[in-house]
Amino acid sequence: INNYYKKIETDSFDVITCNPPFFKYIETSNINKNSYKTIARHEVKLNLSSLFIIAKKLLKNNGVIAIVHSPERFVEVVEEILKL
């Protein structure tokens, strides 16, 4: 998503659905030995801020982003959306 979105025209989508990584990545994170699982579960390559910036570029006016995320980070999700 970090590079692919650059190939897509701005304001292209009415809806974006996403299941982003749930966990922040920090030095003490308990990560999986399988790098694919680590990338899927931890914000190694994509964090919430970047996700919403990219979605804002790709969504049409009044477009909607629907994400699956952990309830523990709900406040952070809302804070990131409000920054836009």
Short mmCIF file of C-alpha atoms in Angstrom, two decimals:
data_model
loop_
_atom_site.label_atom_id
_atom_site.label_comp_id
_atom_site.label_asym_id
_atom_site.label_seq_id
_atom_site.Cartn_x
_atom_site.Cartn_y
_atom_site.Cartn_z
CA ILE A 1 0.00 0.00 0.00
CA ASN A 2 2.91 2.35 0.70
CA ASN A 3 3.90 2.32 -2.98
CA TYR A 4 0.88 0.92 -4.80
CA TYR A 5 -1.34 3.90 -3.95
CA LYS A 6 1.00 6.16 -5.95
CA LYS A 7 -0.10 4.35 -9.11
CA ILE A 8 -3.80 5.02 -8.44
CA GLU A 9 -5.56 8.24 -9.33
CA THR A 10 -6.58 10.50 -6.45
CA ASP A 11 -10.27 10.36 -5.46
CA SER A 12 -10.75 6.91 -6.99
CA PHE A 13 -12.76 5.00 -4.39
CA ASP A 14 -16.10 5.35 -2.62
CA VAL A 15 -15.16 2.77 0.03
CA ILE A 16 -11.89 1.37 1.36
CA THR A 17 -11.85 -1.62 3.71
CA CYS A 18 -8.75 -2.55 5.63
CA ASN A 19 -7.50 -4.88 8.33
CA PRO A 20 -4.32 -3.03 9.36
CA PRO A 21 -1.72 -4.31 11.82
CA PHE A 22 -3.09 -4.21 15.38
CA PHE A 23 0.13 -3.75 17.32
CA LYS A 24 2.70 -0.98 17.39
CA TYR A 25 6.21 -2.19 16.76
CA ILE A 26 8.72 -1.40 19.48
CA GLU A 27 12.05 -2.96 20.44
CA THR A 28 10.44 -5.11 23.14
CA SER A 29 7.58 -6.36 20.92
CA ASN A 30 6.97 -10.09 21.00
CA ILE A 31 7.22 -10.68 17.27
CA ASN A 32 6.73 -13.84 15.26
CA LYS A 33 9.73 -15.53 13.63
CA ASN A 34 7.78 -15.55 10.38
CA SER A 35 8.29 -12.09 8.84
CA TYR A 36 4.94 -12.22 6.98
CA LYS A 37 3.09 -12.68 10.26
CA THR A 38 5.13 -9.95 11.93
CA ILE A 39 4.30 -7.49 9.14
CA ALA A 40 0.62 -8.47 9.28
CA ARG A 41 0.37 -8.05 13.06
CA HIS A 42 2.77 -5.19 13.87
CA GLU A 43 3.13 -1.72 12.40
CA VAL A 44 6.44 -2.56 10.77
CA LYS A 45 5.60 -1.32 7.27
CA LEU A 46 2.29 0.53 7.76
CA ASN A 47 1.03 2.50 10.74
CA LEU A 48 -2.34 4.10 11.40
CA SER A 49 -1.21 7.59 10.47
CA SER A 50 0.07 6.47 7.06
CA LEU A 51 -3.01 4.36 6.45
CA PHE A 52 -5.36 7.29 6.96
CA ILE A 53 -3.22 9.69 4.91
CA ILE A 54 -3.23 7.23 2.01
CA ALA A 55 -6.95 6.54 2.37
CA LYS A 56 -7.72 10.27 2.37
CA LYS A 57 -5.88 10.60 -0.95
CA LEU A 58 -7.66 7.66 -2.55
CA LEU A 59 -11.20 8.27 -1.26
CA LYS A 60 -13.69 10.41 -3.14
CA ASN A 61 -15.43 13.25 -1.29
CA ASN A 62 -17.75 11.67 1.27
CA GLY A 63 -15.93 8.36 0.82
CA VAL A 64 -15.78 5.87 3.68
CA ILE A 65 -12.97 3.87 5.22
CA ALA A 66 -13.93 0.80 7.24
CA ILE A 67 -11.23 -0.83 9.33
CA VAL A 68 -10.99 -3.82 11.63
CA HIS A 69 -8.97 -2.94 14.69
CA SER A 70 -8.53 -3.79 18.33
CA PRO A 71 -10.74 -2.00 20.88
CA GLU A 72 -7.67 -1.17 22.95
CA ARG A 73 -6.53 1.27 20.26
CA PHE A 74 -9.94 2.84 19.54
CA VAL A 75 -8.99 6.22 21.00
CA GLU A 76 -5.79 6.28 18.98
CA VAL A 77 -7.70 5.41 15.80
CA VAL A 78 -10.09 8.31 16.38
CA GLU A 79 -7.22 10.69 17.20
CA GLU A 80 -5.46 9.79 13.95
CA ILE A 81 -8.62 10.37 11.93
CA LEU A 82 -9.15 13.75 13.57
CA LYS A 83 -5.64 14.86 12.59
CA LEU A 84 -6.60 14.84 8.91
#
